[in-house]
CSV table of C-alpha atoms and ligand atoms in Angstrom, one decimal:
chain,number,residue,atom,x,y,z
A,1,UNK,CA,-121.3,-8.6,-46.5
A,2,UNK,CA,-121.1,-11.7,-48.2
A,3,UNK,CA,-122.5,-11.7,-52.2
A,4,UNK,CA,-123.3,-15.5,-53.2
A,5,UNK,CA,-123.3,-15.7,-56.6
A,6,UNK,CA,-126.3,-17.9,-58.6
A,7,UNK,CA,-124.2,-21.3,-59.9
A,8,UNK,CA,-125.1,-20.1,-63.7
A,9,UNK,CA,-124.2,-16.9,-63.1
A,10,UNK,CA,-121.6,-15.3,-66.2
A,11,UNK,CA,-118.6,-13.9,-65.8
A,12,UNK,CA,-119.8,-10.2,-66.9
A,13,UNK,CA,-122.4,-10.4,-63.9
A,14,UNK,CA,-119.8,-11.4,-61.3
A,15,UNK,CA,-117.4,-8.7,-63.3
A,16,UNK,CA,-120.5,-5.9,-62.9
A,17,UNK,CA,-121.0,-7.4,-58.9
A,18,UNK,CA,-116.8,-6.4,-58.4
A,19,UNK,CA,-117.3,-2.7,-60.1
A,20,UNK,CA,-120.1,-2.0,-57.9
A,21,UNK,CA,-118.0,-2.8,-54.8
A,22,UNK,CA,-115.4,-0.7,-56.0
A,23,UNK,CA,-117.1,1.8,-57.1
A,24,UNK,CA,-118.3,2.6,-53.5
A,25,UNK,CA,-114.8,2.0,-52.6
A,26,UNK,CA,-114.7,-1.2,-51.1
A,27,UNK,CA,-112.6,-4.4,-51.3
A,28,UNK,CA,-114.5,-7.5,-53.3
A,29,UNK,CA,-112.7,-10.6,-52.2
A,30,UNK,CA,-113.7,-13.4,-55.2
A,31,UNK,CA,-114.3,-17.0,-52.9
A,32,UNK,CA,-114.4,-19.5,-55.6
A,33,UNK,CA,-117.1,-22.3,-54.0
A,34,UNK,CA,-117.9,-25.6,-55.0
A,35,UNK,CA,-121.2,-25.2,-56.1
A,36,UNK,CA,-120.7,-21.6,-57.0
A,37,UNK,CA,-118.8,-18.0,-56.6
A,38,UNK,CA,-119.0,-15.7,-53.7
A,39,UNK,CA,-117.4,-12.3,-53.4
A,40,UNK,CA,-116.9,-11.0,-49.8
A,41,UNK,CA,-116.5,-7.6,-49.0
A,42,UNK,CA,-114.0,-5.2,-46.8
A,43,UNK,CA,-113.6,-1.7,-46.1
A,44,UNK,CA,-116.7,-0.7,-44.8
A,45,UNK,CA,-117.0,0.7,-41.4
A,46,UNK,CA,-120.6,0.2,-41.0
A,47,UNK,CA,-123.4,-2.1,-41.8
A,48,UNK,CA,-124.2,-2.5,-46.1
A,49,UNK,CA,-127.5,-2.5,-47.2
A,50,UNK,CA,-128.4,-6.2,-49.1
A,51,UNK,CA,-130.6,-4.9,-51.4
A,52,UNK,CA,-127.3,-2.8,-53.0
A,53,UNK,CA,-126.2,-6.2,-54.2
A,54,UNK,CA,-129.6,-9.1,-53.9
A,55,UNK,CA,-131.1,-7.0,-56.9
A,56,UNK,CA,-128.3,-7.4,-59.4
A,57,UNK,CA,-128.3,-9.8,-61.9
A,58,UNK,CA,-127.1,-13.4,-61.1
A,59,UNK,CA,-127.2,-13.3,-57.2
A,60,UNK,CA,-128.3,-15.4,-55.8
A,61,UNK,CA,-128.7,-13.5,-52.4
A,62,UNK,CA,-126.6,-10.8,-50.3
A,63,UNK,CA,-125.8,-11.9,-46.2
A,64,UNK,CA,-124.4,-9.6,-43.7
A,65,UNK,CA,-121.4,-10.8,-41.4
A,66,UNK,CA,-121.8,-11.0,-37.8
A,67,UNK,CA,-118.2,-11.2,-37.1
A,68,UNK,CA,-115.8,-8.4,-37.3
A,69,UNK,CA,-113.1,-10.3,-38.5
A,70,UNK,CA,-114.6,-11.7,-42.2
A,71,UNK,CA,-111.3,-13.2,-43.7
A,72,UNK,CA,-110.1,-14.6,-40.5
A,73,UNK,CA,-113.8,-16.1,-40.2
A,74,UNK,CA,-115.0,-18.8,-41.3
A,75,UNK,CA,-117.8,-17.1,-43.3
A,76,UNK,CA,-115.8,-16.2,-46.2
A,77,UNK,CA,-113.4,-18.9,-46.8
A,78,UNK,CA,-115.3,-22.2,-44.6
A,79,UNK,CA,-111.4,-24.7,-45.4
A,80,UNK,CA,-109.1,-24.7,-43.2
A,81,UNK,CA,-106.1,-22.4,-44.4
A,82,UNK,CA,-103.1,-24.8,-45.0
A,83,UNK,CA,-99.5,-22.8,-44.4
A,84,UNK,CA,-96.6,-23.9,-46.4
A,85,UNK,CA,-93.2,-23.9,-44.8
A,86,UNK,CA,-90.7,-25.9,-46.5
A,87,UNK,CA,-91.3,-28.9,-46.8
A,88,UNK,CA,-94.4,-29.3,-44.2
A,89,UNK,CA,-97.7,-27.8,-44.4
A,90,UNK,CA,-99.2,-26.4,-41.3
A,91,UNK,CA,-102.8,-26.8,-40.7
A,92,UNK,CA,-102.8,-30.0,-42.2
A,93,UNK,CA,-103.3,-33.2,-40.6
A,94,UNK,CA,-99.6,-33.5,-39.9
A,95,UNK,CA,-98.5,-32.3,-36.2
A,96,UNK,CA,-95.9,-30.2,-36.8
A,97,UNK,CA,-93.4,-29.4,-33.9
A,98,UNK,CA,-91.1,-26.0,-34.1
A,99,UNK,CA,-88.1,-26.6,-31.0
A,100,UNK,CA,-85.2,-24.5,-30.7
A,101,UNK,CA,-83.4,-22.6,-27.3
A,102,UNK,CA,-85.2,-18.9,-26.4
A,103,UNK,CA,-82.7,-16.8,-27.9
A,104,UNK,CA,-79.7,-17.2,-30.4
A,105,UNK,CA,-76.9,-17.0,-28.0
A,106,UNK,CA,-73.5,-18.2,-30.0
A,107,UNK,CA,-72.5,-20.4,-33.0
A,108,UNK,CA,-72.0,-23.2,-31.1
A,109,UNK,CA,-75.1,-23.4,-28.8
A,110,UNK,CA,-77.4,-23.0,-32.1
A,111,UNK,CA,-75.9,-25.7,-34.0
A,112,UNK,CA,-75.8,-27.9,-30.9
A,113,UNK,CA,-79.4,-27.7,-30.6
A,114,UNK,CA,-80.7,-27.6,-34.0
A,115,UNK,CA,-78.5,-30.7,-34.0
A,116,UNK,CA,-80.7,-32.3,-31.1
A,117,UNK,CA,-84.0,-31.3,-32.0
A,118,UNK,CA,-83.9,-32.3,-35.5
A,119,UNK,CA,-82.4,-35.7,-34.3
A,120,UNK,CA,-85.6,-35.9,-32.2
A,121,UNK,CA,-87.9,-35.2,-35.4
A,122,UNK,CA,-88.5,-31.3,-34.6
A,123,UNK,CA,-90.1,-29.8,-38.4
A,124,UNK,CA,-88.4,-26.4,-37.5
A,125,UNK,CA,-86.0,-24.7,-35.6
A,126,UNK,CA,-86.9,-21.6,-33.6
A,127,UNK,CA,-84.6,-19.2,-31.7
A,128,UNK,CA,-84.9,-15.2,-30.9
A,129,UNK,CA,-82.2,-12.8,-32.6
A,130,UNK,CA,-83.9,-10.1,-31.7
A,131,UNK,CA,-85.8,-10.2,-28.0
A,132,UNK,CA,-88.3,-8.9,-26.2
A,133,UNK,CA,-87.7,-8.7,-22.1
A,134,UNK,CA,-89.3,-7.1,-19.6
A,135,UNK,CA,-86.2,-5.3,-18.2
A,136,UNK,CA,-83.8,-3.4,-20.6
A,137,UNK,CA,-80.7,-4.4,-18.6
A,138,UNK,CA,-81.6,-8.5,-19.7
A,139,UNK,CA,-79.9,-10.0,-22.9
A,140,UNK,CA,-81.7,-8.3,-25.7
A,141,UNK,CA,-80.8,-10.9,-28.3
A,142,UNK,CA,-78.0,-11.1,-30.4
A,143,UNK,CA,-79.4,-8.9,-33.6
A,144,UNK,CA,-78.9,-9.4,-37.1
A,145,UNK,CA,-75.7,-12.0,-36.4
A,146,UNK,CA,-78.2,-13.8,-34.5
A,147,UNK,CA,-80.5,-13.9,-37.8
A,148,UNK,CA,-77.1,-15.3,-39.7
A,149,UNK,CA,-75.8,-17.9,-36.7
A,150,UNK,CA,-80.1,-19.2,-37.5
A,151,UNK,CA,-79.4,-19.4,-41.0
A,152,UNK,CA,-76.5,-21.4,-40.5
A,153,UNK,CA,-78.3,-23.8,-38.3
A,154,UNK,CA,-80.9,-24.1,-41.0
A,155,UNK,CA,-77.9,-25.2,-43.6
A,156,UNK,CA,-76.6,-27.4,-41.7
A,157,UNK,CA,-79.8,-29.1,-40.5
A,158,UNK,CA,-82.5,-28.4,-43.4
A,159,UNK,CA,-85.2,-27.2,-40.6
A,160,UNK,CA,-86.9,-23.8,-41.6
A,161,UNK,CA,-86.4,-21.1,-39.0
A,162,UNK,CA,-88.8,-19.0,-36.8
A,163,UNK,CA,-87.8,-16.3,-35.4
A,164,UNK,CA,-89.6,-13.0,-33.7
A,165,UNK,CA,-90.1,-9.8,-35.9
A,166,UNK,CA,-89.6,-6.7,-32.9
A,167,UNK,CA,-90.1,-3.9,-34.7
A,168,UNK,CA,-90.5,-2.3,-38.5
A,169,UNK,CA,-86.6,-1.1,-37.8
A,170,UNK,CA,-85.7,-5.0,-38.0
A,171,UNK,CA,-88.0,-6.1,-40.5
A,172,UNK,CA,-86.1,-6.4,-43.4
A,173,UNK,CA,-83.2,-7.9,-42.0
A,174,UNK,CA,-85.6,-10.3,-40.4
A,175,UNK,CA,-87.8,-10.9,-43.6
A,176,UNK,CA,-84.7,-12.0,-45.2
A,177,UNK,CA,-83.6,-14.6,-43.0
A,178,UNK,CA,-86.4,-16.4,-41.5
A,179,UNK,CA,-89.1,-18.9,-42.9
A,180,UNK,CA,-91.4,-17.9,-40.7
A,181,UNK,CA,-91.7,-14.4,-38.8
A,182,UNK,CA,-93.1,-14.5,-35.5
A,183,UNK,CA,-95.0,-11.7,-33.8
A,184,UNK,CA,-94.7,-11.9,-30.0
A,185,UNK,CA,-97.5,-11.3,-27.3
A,186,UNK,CA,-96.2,-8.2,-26.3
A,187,UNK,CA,-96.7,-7.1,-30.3
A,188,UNK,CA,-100.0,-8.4,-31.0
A,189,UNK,CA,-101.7,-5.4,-31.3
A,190,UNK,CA,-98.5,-3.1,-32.6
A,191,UNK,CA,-101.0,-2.8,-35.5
A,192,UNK,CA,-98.1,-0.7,-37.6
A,193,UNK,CA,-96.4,-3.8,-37.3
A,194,UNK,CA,-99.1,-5.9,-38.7
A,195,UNK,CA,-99.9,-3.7,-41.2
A,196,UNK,CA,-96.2,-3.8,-42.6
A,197,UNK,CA,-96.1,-7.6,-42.0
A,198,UNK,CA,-99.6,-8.0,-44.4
A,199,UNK,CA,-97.5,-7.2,-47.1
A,200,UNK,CA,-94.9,-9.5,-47.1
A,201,UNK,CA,-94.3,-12.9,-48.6
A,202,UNK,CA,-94.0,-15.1,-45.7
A,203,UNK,CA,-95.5,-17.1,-43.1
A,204,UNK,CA,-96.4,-15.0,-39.8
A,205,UNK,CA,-96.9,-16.9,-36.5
A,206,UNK,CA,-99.0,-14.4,-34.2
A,207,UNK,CA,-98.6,-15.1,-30.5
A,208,UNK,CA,-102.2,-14.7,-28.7
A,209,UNK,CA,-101.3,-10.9,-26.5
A,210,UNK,CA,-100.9,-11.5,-22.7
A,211,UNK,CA,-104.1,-10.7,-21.7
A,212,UNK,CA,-105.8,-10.9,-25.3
A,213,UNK,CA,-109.6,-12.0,-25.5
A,214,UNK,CA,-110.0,-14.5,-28.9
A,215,UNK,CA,-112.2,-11.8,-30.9
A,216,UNK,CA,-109.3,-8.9,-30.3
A,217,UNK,CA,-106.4,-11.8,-31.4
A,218,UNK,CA,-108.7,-12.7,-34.1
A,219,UNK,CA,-108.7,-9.2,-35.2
A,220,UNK,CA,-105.2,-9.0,-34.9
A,221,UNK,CA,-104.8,-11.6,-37.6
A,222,UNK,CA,-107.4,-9.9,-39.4
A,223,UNK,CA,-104.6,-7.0,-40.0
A,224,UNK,CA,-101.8,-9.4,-41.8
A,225,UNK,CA,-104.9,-11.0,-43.9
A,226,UNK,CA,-106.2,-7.1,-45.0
A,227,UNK,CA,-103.1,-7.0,-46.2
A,228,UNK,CA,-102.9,-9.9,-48.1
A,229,UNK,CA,-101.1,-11.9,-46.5
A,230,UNK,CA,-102.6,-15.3,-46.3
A,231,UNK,CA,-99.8,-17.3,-44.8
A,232,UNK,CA,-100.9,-16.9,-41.4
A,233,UNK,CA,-101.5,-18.6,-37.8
A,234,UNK,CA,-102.1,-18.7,-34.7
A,235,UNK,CA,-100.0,-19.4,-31.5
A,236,UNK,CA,-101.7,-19.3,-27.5
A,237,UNK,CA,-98.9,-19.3,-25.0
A,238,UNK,CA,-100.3,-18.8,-22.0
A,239,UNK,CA,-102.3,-15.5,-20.9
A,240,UNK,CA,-102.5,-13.3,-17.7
A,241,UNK,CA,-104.9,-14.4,-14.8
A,242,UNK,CA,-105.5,-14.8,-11.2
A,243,UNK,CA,-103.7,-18.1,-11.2
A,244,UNK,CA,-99.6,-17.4,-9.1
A,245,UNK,CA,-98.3,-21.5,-10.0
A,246,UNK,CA,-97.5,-20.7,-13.5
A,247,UNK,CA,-95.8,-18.0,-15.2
A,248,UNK,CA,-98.9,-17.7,-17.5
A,249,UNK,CA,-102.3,-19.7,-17.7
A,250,UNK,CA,-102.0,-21.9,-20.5
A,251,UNK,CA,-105.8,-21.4,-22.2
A,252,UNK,CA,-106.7,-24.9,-24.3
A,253,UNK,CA,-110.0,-23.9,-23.9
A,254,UNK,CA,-109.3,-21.5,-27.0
A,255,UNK,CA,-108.2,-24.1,-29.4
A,256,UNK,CA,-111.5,-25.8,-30.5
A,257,UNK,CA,-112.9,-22.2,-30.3
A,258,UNK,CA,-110.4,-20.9,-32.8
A,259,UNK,CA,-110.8,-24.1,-34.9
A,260,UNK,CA,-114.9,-23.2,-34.7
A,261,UNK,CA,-114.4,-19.5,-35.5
A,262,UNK,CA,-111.5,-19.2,-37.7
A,263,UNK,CA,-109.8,-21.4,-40.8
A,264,UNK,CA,-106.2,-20.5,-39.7
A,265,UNK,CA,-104.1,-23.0,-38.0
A,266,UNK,CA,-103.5,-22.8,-34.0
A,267,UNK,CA,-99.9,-23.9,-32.6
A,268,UNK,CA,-99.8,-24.0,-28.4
A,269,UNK,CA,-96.6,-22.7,-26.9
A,270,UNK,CA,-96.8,-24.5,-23.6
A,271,UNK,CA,-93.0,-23.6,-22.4
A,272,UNK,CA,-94.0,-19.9,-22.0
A,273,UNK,CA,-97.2,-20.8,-20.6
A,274,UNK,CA,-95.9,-22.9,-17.9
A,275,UNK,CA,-92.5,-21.4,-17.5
A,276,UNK,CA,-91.2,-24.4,-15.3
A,277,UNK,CA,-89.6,-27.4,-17.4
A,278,UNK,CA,-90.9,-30.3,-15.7
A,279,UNK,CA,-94.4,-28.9,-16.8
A,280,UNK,CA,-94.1,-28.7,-20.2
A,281,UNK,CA,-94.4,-31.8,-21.7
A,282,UNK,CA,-97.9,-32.8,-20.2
A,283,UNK,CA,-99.4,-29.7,-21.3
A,284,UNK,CA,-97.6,-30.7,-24.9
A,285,UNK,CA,-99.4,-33.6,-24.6
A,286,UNK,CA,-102.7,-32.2,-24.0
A,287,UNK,CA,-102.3,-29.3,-26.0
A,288,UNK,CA,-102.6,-32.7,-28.9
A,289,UNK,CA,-105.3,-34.2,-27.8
A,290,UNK,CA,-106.9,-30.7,-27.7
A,291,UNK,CA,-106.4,-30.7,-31.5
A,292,UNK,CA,-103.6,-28.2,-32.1
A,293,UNK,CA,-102.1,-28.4,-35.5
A,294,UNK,CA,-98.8,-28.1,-34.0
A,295,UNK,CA,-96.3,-27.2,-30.8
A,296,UNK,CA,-94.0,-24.3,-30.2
A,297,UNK,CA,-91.2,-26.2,-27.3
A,298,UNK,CA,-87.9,-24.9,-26.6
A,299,UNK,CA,-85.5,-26.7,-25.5
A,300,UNK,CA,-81.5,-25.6,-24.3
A,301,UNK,CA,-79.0,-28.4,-23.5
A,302,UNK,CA,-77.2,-26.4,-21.0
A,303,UNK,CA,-80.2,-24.7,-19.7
A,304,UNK,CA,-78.2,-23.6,-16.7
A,305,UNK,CA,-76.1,-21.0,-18.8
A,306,UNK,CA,-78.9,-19.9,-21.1
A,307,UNK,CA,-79.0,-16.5,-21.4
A,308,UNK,CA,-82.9,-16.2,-21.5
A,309,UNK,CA,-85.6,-19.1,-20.2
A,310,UNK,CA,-83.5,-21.6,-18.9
A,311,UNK,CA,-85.8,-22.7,-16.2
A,312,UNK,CA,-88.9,-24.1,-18.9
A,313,UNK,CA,-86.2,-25.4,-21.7
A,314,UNK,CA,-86.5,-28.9,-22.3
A,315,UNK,CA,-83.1,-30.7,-22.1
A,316,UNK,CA,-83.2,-32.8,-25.3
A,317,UNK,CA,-83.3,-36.0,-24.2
A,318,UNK,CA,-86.5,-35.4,-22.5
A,319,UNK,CA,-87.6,-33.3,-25.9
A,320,UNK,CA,-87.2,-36.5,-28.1
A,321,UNK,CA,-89.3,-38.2,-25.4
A,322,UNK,CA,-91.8,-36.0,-25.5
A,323,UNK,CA,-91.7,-36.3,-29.7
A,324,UNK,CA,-92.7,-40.1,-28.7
A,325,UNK,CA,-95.5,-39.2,-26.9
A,326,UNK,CA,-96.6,-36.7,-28.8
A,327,UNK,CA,-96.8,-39.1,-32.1
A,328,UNK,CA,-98.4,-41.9,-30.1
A,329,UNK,CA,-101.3,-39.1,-29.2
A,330,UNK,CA,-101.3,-38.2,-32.7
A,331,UNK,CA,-102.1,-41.6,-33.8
A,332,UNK,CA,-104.9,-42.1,-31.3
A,333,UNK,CA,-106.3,-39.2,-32.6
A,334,UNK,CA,-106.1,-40.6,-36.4
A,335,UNK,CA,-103.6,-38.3,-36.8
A,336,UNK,CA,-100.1,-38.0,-37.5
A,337,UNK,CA,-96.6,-36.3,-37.4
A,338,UNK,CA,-95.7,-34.0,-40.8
A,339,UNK,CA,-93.6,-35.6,-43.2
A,340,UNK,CA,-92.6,-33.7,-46.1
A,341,UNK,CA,-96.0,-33.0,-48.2
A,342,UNK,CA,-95.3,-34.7,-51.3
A,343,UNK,CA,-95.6,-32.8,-55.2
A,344,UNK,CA,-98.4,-30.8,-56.0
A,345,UNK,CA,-100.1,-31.7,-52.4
A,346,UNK,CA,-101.6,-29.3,-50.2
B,1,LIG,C1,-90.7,-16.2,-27.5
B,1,LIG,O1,-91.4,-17.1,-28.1
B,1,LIG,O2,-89.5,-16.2,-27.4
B,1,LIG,C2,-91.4,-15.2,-26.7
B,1,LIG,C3,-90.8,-14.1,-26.3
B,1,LIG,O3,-92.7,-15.5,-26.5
B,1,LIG,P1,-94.0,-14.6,-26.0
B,1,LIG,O4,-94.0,-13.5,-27.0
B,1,LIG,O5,-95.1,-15.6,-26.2
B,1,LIG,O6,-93.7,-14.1,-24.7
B,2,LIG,MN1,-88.6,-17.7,-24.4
């Protein structure tokens, strides 16, 4: 339910709108608008009854929402959500490109890379201290001295870090270190997970689930904005289908329908999608012109000994290439890559 308030409505009206929510123990959300107020509504399980809230005084009228995800919707907030991470803002006009190996695998293989990839104008670095693979007997990531060899990188280099959240065991530890926590495919509906990761104070990137339809990823992020947590977006990486060329099925299709749905930001993660090097970097390129806000690429300079994803890493040489590209589709597009967002903007 969406309350829109009359534009001369007072404040004691909107104030008596909020206690009637509450009182039948619902959440108002206020949505300040240009013309005027609106106060959106969460909690309820089933449909509300307009004529609880079209008869009070100064509304203006009472709609129901269609969709079951209302803050991830564009019905209650229509702008697009702009994510602050350092310096760049995500969801802005501003590509913004987060490179990095698969996993944290030693001192010297982070700094080496975060090295290369912020040479080649990467805005973050990203890298997996704690992993999630398919068989328990593969690398499971290096832990929490994983989390502290990413820090380091981010020193040295100044690139904020993204790294996957597992469980609630590692939150903390994980909370602490990164910029940005990501939630993997394999955790997109852990909804304890979500639940825990709504109440923190930082960005969350949330990977679209393997086989995950847009409404149930959409409800996903609905979790971490329940919460209150409005630092959010979105990342498709490829899902499950008939197709046996590529590891996954790289979906573009659900970029401009998560732009039409939803306010929050969408990255594309092509190198999981594709799983095979030499076909990353066109699907980068498309994944632009489909009008992602940004890229997920990783990239290994001895992708022969990495110890997780060496076949799709990028060697970085062909990485900064692909940043050339990418810009020169950015700016066909009228758009461009993020620089630092100046003062007071965004
Ligand atoms: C990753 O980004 O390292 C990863 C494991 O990706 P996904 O969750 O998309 O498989
Ligand atoms: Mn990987």
């Amino acid at each position: 339910m969406l309350i829109l308030m009359q534009s001369e409505h007072t404040k004691k009206q909107l104030e008596a709108v909020l206690a009637k929510v509450r009182a039948l123990k619902l959440k108002p959300h206020v949505i300040p608008g240009k013309q005027s107020v609106a106060v959106g509504i969460t909690g309820n399980s089933g449909a509300l009854d307009p004529h609880l809230f079209d008869s009070m005084e100064g509304v203006r009228e009472a709609v129901r929402v269609s969709k079951p995800y209302k803050l991830a919707g564009r019905d209650f907030q229509h702008a697009d959500t702009v994510v602050p991470v350092g310096k760049f803002r995500l969801g802005g006009p501003g590509l913004v490109v987060i490179a990095g190996p698969c996993a944290v695998e030693s001192e010297e293989q982070m700094l080496r890379i975060a090295r290369a990839v912020k040479k080649a104008g990467a805005h973050m670095l990203r890298g997996g201290a704690f992993k999630p693979r398919t068989s328990p007997y593969a690398f499971q990531g290096l832990g929490k001295k994983g989390l502290q060899l990413l820090a380091a990188a981010r020193k040295e280099t100044g690139l904020p870090v993204v790294t996957e959240v597992l469980d609630q065991r590692s939150l903390a530890d994980v909370a602490e270190y990164a910029d940005v926590l990501q939630v993997g495919a394999r955790n997109m509906q852990n909804f304890a997970l979500l639940k825990e990761l709504g109440q923190i104070k930082k960005p969350v990137m949330l990977k679209r689930g393997l086989s995950a339809t847009l409404d149930e990823w959409l409800m996903s992020a609905e979790y971490l904005l329940s919460e209150g947590n409005k630092d959010v977006f979105l990342c498709e990486r490829g899902i499950r289908a008939f197709s046996d060329h590529a590891r996954n099925t790289l979906d573009l299709n659900v970029v401009p329908a998560v732009k039409e749905l939803s306010h929050l930001p969408i990255i594309v993660d092509p190198s999981h999608a594709v799983g095979v090097r030499a076909r990353v970097a066109p699907m980068a390129r498309a994944a632009v012109a489909a009008g992602a806000h940004g890229l997920m690429i990783e990239v290994h300079d001895r992708p022969d000994q990495a110890l997780c994803d060496g076949p799709q890493a990028l060697h970085p040489d062909d990485f900064a290439s692909l940043m050339r590209d990418l810009a020169a589709i950015a700016g066909a597009l009228g758009r461009d890559m993020a620089s630092p967002a100046l003062k007071g903007r965004g």
